[in-house]
Coordinates of C-alpha atoms in Angstrom, one line a residue:
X1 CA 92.5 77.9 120.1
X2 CA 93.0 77.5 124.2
X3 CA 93.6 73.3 124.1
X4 CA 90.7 73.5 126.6
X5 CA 88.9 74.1 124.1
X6 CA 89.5 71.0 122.0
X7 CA 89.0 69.2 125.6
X8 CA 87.2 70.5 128.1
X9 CA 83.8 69.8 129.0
X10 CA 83.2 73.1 130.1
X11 CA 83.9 74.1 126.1
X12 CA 80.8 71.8 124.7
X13 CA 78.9 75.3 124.4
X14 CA 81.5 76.6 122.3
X15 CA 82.6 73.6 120.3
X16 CA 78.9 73.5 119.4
X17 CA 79.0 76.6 117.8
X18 CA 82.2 76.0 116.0
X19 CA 80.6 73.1 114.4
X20 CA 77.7 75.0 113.4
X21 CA 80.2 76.3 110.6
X22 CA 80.9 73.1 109.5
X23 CA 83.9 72.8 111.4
X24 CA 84.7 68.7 112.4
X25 CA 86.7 67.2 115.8
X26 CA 89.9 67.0 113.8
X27 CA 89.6 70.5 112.6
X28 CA 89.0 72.2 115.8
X29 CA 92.2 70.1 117.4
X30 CA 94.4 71.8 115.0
X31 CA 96.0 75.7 115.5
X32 CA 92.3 77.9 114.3
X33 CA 93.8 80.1 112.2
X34 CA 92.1 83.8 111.1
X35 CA 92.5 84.8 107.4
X36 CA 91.2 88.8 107.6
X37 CA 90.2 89.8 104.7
X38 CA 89.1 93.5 103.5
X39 CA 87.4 92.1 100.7
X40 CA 84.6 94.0 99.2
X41 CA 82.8 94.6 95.9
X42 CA 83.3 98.8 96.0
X43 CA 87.3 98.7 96.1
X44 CA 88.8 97.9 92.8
X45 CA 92.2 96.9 95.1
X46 CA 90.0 94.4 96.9
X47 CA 87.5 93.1 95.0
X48 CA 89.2 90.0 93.8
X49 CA 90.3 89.3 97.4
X50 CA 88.4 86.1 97.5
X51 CA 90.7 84.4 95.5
X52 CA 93.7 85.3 97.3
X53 CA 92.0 84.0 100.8
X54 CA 91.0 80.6 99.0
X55 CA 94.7 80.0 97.9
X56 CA 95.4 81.0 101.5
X57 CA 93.5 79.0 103.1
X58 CA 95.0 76.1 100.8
X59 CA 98.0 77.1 102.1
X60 CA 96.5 76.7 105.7
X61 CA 95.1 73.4 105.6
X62 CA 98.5 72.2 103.7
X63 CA 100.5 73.3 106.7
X64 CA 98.2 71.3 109.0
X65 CA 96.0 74.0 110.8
X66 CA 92.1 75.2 110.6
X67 CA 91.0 78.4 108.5
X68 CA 88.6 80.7 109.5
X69 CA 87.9 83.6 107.0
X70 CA 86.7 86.9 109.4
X71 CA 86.3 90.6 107.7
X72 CA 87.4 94.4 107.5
X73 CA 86.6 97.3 106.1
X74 CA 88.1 99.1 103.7
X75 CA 87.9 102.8 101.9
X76 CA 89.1 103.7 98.7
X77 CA 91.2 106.5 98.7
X78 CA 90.6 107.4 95.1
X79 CA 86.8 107.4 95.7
X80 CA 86.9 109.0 98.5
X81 CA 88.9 112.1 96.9
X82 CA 87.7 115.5 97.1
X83 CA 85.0 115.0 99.1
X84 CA 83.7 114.3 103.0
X85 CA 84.0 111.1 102.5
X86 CA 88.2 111.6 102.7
X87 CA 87.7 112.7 106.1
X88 CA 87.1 108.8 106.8
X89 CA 89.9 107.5 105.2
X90 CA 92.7 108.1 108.0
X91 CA 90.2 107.5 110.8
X92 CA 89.1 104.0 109.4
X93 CA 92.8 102.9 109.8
X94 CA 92.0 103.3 114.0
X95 CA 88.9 101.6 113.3
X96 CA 90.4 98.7 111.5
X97 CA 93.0 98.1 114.8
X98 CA 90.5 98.1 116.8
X99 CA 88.5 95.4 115.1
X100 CA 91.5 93.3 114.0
X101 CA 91.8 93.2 118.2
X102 CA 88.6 92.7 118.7
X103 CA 88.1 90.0 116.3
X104 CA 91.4 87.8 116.7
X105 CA 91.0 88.3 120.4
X106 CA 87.2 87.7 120.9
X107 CA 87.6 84.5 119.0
X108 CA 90.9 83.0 120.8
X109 CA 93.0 82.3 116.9
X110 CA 96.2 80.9 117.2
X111 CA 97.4 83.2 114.2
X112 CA 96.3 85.4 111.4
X113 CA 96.8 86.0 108.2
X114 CA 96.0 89.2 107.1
X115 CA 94.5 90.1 103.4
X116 CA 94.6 93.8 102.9
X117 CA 95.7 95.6 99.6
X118 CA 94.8 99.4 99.8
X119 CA 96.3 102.7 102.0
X120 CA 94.5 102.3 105.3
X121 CA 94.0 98.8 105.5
X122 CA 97.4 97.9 105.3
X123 CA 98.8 99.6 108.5
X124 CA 95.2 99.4 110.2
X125 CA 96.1 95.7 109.8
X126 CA 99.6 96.1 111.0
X127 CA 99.0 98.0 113.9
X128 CA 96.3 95.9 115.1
X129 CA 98.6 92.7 114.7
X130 CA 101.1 94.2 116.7
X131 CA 98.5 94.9 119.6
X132 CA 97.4 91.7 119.6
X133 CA 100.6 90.1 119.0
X134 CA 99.9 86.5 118.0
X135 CA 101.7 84.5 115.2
X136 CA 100.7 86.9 112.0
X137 CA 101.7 86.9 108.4
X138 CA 100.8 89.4 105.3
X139 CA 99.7 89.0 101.6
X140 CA 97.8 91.9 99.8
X141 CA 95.8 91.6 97.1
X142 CA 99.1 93.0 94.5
X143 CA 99.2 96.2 92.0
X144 CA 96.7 97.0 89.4
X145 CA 98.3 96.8 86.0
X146 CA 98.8 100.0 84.0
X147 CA 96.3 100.9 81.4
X148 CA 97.9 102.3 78.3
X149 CA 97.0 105.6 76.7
X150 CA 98.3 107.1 73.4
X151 CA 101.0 104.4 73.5
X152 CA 102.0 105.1 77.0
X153 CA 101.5 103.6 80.4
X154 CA 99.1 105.6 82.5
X155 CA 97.3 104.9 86.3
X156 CA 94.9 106.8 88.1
X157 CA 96.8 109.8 89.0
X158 CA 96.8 110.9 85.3
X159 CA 93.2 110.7 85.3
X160 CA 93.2 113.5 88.0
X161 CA 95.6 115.6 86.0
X162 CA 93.8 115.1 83.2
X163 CA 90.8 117.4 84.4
X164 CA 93.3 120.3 84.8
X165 CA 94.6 119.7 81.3
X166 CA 91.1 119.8 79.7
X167 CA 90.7 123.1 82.1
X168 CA 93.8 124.3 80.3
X169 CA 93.1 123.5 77.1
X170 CA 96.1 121.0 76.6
X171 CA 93.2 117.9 76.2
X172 CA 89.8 117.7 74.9
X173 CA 86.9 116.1 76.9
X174 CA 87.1 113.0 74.4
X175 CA 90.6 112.1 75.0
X176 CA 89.7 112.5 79.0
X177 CA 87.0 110.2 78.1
X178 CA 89.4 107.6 76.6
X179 CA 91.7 107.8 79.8
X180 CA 89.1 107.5 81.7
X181 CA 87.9 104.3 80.4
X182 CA 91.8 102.5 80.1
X183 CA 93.9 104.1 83.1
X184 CA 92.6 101.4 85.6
X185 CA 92.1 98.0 83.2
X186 CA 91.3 95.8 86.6
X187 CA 91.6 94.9 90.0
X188 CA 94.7 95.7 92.4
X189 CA 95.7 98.8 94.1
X190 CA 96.5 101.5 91.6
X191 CA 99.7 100.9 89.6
X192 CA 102.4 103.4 90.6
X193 CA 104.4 103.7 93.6
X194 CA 101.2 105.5 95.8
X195 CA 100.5 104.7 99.3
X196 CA 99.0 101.5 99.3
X197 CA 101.7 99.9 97.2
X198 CA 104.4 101.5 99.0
X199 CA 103.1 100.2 102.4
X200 CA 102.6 96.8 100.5
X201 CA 106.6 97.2 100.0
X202 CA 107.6 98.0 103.4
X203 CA 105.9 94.8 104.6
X204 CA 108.9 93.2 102.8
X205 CA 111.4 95.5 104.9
X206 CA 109.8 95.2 108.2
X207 CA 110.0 91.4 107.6
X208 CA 105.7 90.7 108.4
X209 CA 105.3 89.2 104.4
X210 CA 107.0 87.3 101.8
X211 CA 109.2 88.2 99.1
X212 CA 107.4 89.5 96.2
X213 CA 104.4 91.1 98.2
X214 CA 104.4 94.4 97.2
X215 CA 105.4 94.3 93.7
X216 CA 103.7 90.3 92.2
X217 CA 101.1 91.9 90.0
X218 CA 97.3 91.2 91.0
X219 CA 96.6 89.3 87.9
X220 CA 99.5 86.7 88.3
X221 CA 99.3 83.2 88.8
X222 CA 102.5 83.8 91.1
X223 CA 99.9 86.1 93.4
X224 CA 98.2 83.2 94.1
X225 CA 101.1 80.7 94.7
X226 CA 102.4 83.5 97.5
X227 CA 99.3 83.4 99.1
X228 CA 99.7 79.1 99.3
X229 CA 103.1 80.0 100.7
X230 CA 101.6 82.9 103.2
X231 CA 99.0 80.0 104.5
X232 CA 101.6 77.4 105.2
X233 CA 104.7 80.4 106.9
X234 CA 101.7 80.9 109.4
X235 CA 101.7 77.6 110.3
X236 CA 105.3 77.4 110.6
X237 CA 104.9 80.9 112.8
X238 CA 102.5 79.1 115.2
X239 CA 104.6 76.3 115.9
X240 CA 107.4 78.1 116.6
X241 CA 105.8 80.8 118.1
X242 CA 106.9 83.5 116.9
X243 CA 104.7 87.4 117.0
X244 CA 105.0 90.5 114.9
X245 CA 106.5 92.5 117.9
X246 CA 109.6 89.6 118.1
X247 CA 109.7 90.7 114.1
X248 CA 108.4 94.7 114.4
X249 CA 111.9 95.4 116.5
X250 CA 113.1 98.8 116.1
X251 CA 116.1 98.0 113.3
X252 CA 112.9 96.4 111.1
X253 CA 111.6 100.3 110.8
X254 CA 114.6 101.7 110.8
X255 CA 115.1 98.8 107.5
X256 CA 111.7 100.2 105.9
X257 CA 112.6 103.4 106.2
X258 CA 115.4 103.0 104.5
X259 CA 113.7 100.8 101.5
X260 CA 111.1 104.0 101.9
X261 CA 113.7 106.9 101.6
X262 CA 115.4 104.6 98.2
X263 CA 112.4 103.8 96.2
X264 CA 110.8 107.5 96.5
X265 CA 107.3 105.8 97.9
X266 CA 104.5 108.1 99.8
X267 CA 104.9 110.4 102.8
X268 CA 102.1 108.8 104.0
X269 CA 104.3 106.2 104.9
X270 CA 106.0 108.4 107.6
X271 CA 102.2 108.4 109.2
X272 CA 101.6 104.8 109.2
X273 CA 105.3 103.4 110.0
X274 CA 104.8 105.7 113.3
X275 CA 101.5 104.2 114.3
X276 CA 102.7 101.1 113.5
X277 CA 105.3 101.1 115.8
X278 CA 103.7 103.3 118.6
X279 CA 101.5 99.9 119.1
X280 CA 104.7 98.2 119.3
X281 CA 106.3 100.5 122.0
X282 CA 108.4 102.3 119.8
X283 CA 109.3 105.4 119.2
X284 CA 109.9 107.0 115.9
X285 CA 110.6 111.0 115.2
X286 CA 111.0 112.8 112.2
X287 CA 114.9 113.6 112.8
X288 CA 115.3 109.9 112.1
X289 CA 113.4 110.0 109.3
X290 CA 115.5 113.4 108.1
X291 CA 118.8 110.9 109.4
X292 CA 117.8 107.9 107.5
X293 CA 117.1 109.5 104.4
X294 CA 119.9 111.6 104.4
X295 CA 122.6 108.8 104.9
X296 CA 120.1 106.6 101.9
X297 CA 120.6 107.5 98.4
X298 CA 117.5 107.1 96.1
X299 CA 117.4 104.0 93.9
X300 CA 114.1 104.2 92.1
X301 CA 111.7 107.0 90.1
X302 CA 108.6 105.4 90.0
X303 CA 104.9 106.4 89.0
X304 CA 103.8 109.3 89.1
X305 CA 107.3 110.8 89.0
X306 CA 108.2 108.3 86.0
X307 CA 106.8 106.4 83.5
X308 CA 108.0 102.9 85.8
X309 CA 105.1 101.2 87.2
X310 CA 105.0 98.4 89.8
X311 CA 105.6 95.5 87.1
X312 CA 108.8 97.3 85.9
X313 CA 110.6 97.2 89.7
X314 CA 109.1 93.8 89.8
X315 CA 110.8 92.3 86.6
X316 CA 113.6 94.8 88.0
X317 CA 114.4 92.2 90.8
X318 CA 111.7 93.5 93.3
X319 CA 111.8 94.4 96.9
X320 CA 114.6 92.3 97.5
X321 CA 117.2 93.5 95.1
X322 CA 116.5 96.9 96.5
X323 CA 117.3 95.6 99.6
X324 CA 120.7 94.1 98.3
X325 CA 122.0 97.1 96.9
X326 CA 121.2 99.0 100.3
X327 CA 122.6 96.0 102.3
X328 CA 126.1 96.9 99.8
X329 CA 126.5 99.9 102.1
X330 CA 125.7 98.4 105.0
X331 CA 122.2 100.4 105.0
X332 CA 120.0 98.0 105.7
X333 CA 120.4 95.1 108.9
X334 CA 120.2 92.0 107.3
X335 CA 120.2 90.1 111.0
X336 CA 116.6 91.1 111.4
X337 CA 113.7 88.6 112.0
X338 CA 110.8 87.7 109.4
X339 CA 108.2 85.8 109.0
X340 CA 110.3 83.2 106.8
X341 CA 112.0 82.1 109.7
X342 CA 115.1 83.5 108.7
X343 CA 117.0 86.0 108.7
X344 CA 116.3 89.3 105.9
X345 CA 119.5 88.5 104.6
X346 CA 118.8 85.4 103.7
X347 CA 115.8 86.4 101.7
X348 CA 117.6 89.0 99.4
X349 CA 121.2 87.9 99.2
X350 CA 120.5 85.9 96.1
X351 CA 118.3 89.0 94.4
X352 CA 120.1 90.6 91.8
X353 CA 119.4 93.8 90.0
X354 CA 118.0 93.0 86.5
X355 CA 117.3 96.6 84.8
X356 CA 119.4 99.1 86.2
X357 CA 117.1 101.8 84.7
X358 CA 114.3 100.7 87.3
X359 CA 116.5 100.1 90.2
X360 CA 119.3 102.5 90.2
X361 CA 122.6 100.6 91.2
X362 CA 123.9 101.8 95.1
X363 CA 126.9 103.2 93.3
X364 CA 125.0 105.2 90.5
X365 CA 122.1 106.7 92.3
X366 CA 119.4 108.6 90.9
X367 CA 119.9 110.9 94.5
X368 CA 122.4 110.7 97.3
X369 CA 119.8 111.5 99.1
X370 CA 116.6 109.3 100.2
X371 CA 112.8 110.4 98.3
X372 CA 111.2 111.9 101.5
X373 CA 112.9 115.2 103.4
X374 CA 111.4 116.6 106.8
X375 CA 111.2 120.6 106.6
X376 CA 111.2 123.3 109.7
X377 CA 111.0 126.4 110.5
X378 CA 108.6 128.9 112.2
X379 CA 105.7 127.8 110.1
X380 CA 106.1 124.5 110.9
X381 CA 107.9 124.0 114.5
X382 CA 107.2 120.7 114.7
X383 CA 107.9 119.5 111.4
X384 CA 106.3 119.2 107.9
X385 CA 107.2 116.3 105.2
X386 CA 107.6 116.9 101.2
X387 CA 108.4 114.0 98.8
X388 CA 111.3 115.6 97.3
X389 CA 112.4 113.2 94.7
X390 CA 109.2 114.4 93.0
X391 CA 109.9 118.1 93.2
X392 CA 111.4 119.7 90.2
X393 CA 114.8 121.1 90.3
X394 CA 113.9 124.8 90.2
X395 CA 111.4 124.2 92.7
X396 CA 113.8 122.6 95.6
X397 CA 114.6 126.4 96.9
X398 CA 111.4 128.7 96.2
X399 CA 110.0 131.9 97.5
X400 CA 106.1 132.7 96.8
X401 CA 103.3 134.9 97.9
X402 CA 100.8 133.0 100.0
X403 CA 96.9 132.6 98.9
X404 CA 95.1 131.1 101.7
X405 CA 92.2 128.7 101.9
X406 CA 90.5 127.1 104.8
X407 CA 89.5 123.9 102.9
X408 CA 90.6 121.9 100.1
X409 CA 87.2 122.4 97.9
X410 CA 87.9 126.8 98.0
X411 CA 91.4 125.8 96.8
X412 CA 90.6 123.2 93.7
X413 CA 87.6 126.4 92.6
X414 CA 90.6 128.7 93.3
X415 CA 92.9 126.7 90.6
X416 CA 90.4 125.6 88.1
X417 CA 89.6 129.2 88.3
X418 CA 92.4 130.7 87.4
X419 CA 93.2 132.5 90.2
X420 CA 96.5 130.7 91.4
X421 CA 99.0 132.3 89.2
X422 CA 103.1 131.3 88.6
X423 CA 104.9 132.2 91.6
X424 CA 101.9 131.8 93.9
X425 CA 102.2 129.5 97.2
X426 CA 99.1 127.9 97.7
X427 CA 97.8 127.3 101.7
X428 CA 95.8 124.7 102.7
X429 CA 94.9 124.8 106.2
X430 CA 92.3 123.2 109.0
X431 CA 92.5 120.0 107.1
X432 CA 94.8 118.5 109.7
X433 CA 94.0 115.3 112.1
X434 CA 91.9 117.3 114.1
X435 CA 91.3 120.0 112.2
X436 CA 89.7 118.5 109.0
X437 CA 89.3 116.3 110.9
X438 CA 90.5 113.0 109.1
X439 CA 93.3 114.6 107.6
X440 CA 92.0 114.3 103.9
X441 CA 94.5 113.4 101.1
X442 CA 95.3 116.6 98.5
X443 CA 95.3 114.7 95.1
X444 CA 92.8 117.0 93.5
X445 CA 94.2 120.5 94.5
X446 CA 97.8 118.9 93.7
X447 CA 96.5 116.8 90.2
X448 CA 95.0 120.6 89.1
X449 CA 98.1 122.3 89.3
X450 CA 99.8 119.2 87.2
X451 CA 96.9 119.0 85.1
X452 CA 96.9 123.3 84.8
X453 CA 100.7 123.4 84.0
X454 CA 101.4 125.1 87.2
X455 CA 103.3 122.8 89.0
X456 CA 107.1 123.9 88.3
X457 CA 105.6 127.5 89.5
X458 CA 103.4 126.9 92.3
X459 CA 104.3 125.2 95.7
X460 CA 101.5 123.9 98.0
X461 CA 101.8 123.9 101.6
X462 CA 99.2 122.1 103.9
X463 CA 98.6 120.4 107.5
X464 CA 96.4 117.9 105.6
X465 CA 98.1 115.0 103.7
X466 CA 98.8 113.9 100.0
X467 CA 98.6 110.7 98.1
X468 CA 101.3 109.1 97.0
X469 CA 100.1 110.0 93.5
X470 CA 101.0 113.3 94.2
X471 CA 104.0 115.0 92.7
X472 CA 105.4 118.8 92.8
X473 CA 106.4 121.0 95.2
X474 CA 103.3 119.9 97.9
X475 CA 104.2 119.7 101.4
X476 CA 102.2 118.2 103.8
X477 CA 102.0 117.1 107.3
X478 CA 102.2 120.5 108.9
X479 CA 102.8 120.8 112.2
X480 CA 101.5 121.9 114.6
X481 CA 98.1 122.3 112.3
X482 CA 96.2 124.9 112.3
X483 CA 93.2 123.5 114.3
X484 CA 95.8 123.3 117.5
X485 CA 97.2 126.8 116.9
X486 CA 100.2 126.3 114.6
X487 CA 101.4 129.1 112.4
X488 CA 99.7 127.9 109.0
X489 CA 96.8 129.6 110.8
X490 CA 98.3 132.9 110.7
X491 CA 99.2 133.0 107.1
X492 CA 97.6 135.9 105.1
X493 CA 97.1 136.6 101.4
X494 CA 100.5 138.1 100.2
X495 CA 102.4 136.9 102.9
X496 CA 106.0 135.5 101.8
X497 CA 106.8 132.0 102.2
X498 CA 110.2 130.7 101.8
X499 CA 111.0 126.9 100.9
X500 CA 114.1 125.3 100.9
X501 CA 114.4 121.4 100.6
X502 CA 117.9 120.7 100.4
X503 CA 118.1 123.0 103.8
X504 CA 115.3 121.5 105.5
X505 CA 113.4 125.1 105.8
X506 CA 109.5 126.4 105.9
X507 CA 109.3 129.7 106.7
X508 CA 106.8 132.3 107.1
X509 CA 108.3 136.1 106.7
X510 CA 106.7 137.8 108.7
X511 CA 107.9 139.7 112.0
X512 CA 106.9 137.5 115.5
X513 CA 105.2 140.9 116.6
X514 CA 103.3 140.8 113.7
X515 CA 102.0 137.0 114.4
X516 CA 102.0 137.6 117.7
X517 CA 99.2 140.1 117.3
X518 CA 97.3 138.0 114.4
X519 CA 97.3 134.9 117.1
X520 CA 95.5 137.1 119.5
X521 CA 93.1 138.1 117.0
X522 CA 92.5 134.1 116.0
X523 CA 89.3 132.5 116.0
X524 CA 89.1 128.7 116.0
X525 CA 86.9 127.4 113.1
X526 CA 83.8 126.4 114.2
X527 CA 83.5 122.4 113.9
X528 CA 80.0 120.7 112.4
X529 CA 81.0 117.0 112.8
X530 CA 79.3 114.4 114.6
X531 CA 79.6 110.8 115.2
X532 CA 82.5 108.6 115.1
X533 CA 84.5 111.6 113.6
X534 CA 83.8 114.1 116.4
X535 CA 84.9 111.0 118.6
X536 CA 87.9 111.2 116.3
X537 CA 88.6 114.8 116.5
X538 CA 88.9 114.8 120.3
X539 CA 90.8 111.6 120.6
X540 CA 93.7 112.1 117.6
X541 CA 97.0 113.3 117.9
X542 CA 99.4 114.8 115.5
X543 CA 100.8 114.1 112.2
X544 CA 104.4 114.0 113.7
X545 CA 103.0 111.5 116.3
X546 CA 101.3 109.1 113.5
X547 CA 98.1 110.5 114.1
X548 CA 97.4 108.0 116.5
X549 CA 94.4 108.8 119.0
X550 CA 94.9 109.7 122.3
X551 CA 96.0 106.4 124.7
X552 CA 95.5 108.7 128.0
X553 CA 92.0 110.8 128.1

């Protein structure tokens, strides 16, 4: 708080209502300190959230300063699935900047500590600390333990496949019934290497938490010691004075991309780490991101593409001996800033590899090449992402007939249907930013053609988005999408699309004569949103922009 505050006569109004919470004279003379929390009783990643803000706030009053508890929202992706209410997942991470701003700046704090755990909140989080840029630090909530099933570890993602499989006939409604009951045994964000934990990761990289946020298990005693040491690094921030944009430089997201590109995490994180640094005025493309993970080799299969979960890499050696195998290279800056105080170097040079079956050594990858490639071509001029580390091998170069569908709910009828058949490329389209709009996640369309048996013979192309629990040939992020005129809106039944990941190619074969005449023939889809999303739809920009809204209008 202002030291006006503390003593200015002019401030008695103020301090009055500061002691209405119960707050004393010593108390308000000390740095007030925000802990923002996303807890809330309908997300299994955040529920237990009020125990990690009472060790923070330990942690807070330890290091000498004031804590103050203030809230955010927060929507579960997994919920949300395959239905409007996905359409508010990606906006809600705008909305969450906004009130992080509005919040920390409304109510002068010295600093923040910020409480999130799941997809959105996580970079909603970030990208408001960067606009606000006072002295922040990070601690999620930590990964949901596997559940077990038939003697082997399973997470949410298989519960999605395992509809297809009963539609298939490879699993009876029982044995769905008995995943569905031990895939997700308690709180924390879903156990394999999906969005929210991979963003929970690349906090490490970017330097904004502690060692040991993304993978320290939800459960753990040691969760709550790192959120006692989170309380006290912000007081230590504070006094020295130190913001997330002095730690958010551009070699910090050039350093989580990297970590990205080795442990094979979500191309949602492409998405995020550009809005994240657009509010730190800098610019990210996706030629870096094709750069970066071509020069990075991948170090780690995780869930859903193995059967290593988040407490695996942990007992592994963790973010950290990622990070010192990529530093062995020369792939990763150590010199840059963190919330420690010290230098990233100094926070993984003593991290060691422990199971070189989790985390591949730098000299025995499991790729040359990082998780995440960036495609082109005339279907998508502008770019279109595809986590290839979880593509099969005969999938990596593929040629397919195109069957086309205008939302993701015509294509999941289409597969449990039967009517996507081997050698098929499915379409996906006005399910963009704008288009959708909100940009919905494809788990259930992708989990069908897992759970079906078709995924090592069908490809899925989309300007929507997936989750990171998503494997197969599914690439997403096309651009531009079809809601602003991009190619994916031309595509007809029987039309021949040509993949090819290790060339960096998506393309449509058809003559430009031929699209040129279908473009003139294009209608735009008719739009029936209102509220906050039609706000959304006229304000966001593209999926190779971050998705960000509009800062000029």
């Amino acid at each position: 708080m202002p030291q006006e505050l503390c003593t200015s006569m002019e401030k008695a109004p103020q301090r009055a209502l500061l002691k209405a919470l119960g707050l004393t004279d010593a108390e308000l003379k000390k740095p007030l300190i925000a802990i923002v929390s996303a807890r809330s009783e309908i997300v299994p990643g955040h529920v237990h959230l009020d125990r990690i803000t009472d060790a923070v706030k330990a942690g807070v009053y330890a290091g000498g300063c004031t804590p103050v508890v203030v809230p955010s929202i927060g929507v579960c992706d997994g919920l949300a699935m395959g239905h409007a209410g996905m359409r508010y997942s990606l906006p809600s991470r705008e909305l969450i900047a906004d009130s992080v701003e509005t919040m920390l700046i409304g109510h002068a704090f010295d600093g923040a500590v910020f409480v999130p755990n799941c997809d959105k909140i996580v970079p909603g989080m970030l990208m408001g600390a960067a606009r606000v840029n006072i002295p922040s630090v990070f601690v999620s909530g930590g990964p949901m333990e596997s559940g077990m099933f038939k003697g082997r570890k399973v997470g949410l993602s298989d519960v999605f496949e395992g509809i297809g499989a009963v539609k298939s006939g490879s699993m009876n409604i029982d044995e769905l019934k008995e995943l569905e009951n031990t895939a997700c045994p308690g709180c924390g964000s879903c156990c394999g290497m999906y969005t929210a934990n991979s963003l929970n990761c690349l906090t490490e990289a970017l330097g904004m938490a502690l060692p040991g946020n993304g993978t320290v298990l939800a459960v753990w005693s040691e969760r709550i010691r790192l959120a006692k040491k989170t309380g006290l690094a912000i007081c230590n921030l504070v006094r020295d004075a130190i913001t997330p944009r002095m730690i958010m430089t551009k070699r910090a997201f050039t350093n989580a991309l990297t970590l990205d590109m080795a442990l094979g995490a979500s191309t949602n994180t492409i998405l995020h780490l550009f809005a994240i640094a657009a509010e730190c005025n800098i610019s990210l493309d996706l030629d870096l991101v094709q750069s970066v993970s071509d020069a990075t080799p991948t170090l780690c299969k995780l869930s859903p593409s193995s059967d290593k979960d988040m407490e695996d890499l942990h007992y592994a050696g963790g973010i950290m001996a990622v990070l010192h195998e990529l530093a062995k290279k020369k792939l990763i800056d150590g010199s840059a800033h963190t919330v420690t105080g010290e230098a990233l170097a100094d926070s993984y040079e003593h991290a060691h590899v422990r199971n070189t079956d989790v985390i591949h050594k730098i000299d025995a990858p499991l790729s040359p090449v990082g998780g995440i490639a960036v495609l082109k071509g005339n279907l998508a001029e502008d770019g279109a992402v595809v986590k290839r580390s979880s593509v099969d091998k005969a999938m990596q170069v593929f040629m397919g007939k195109a069957k086309c569908f205008n939302c993701e709910e015509d294509a999941v009828a289409a597969i449990y249907g039967g009517k996507i058949k081997k050698g098929d490329v499915v379409i996906i389209r006005y399910e963009g930013p704008a288009g959708g709009p909100g940009m919905r996640e494809m788990l259930s369309p992708t989990s069908a053609l897992v759970g079906m048996g078709l995924d090592k013979d069908v490809a899925l192309v989309t300007d929507g988005r997936f989750s990171g629990a998503t494997r197969g040939a599914a690439i997403g992020h096309v651009c531009p999408e079809a809601a602003a005129d991009g190619k994916i809106a031309l595509v007809k039944d029987g039309d021949t699309i040509k993949i090819d990941i290790p060339n960096g190619r998506l393309t449509l074969d058809v003559p430009a004569k031929e699209l040129q005449a279908r473009q003139k023939k294009l209608r735009p889809k008719d739009s029936d949103v209102n509220g906050w999303l039609l706000r959304y739809q006229n304000l966001v920009t593209s999926a190779n922009n971050g998705a960000v809204l509009k800062k000029k209008f």
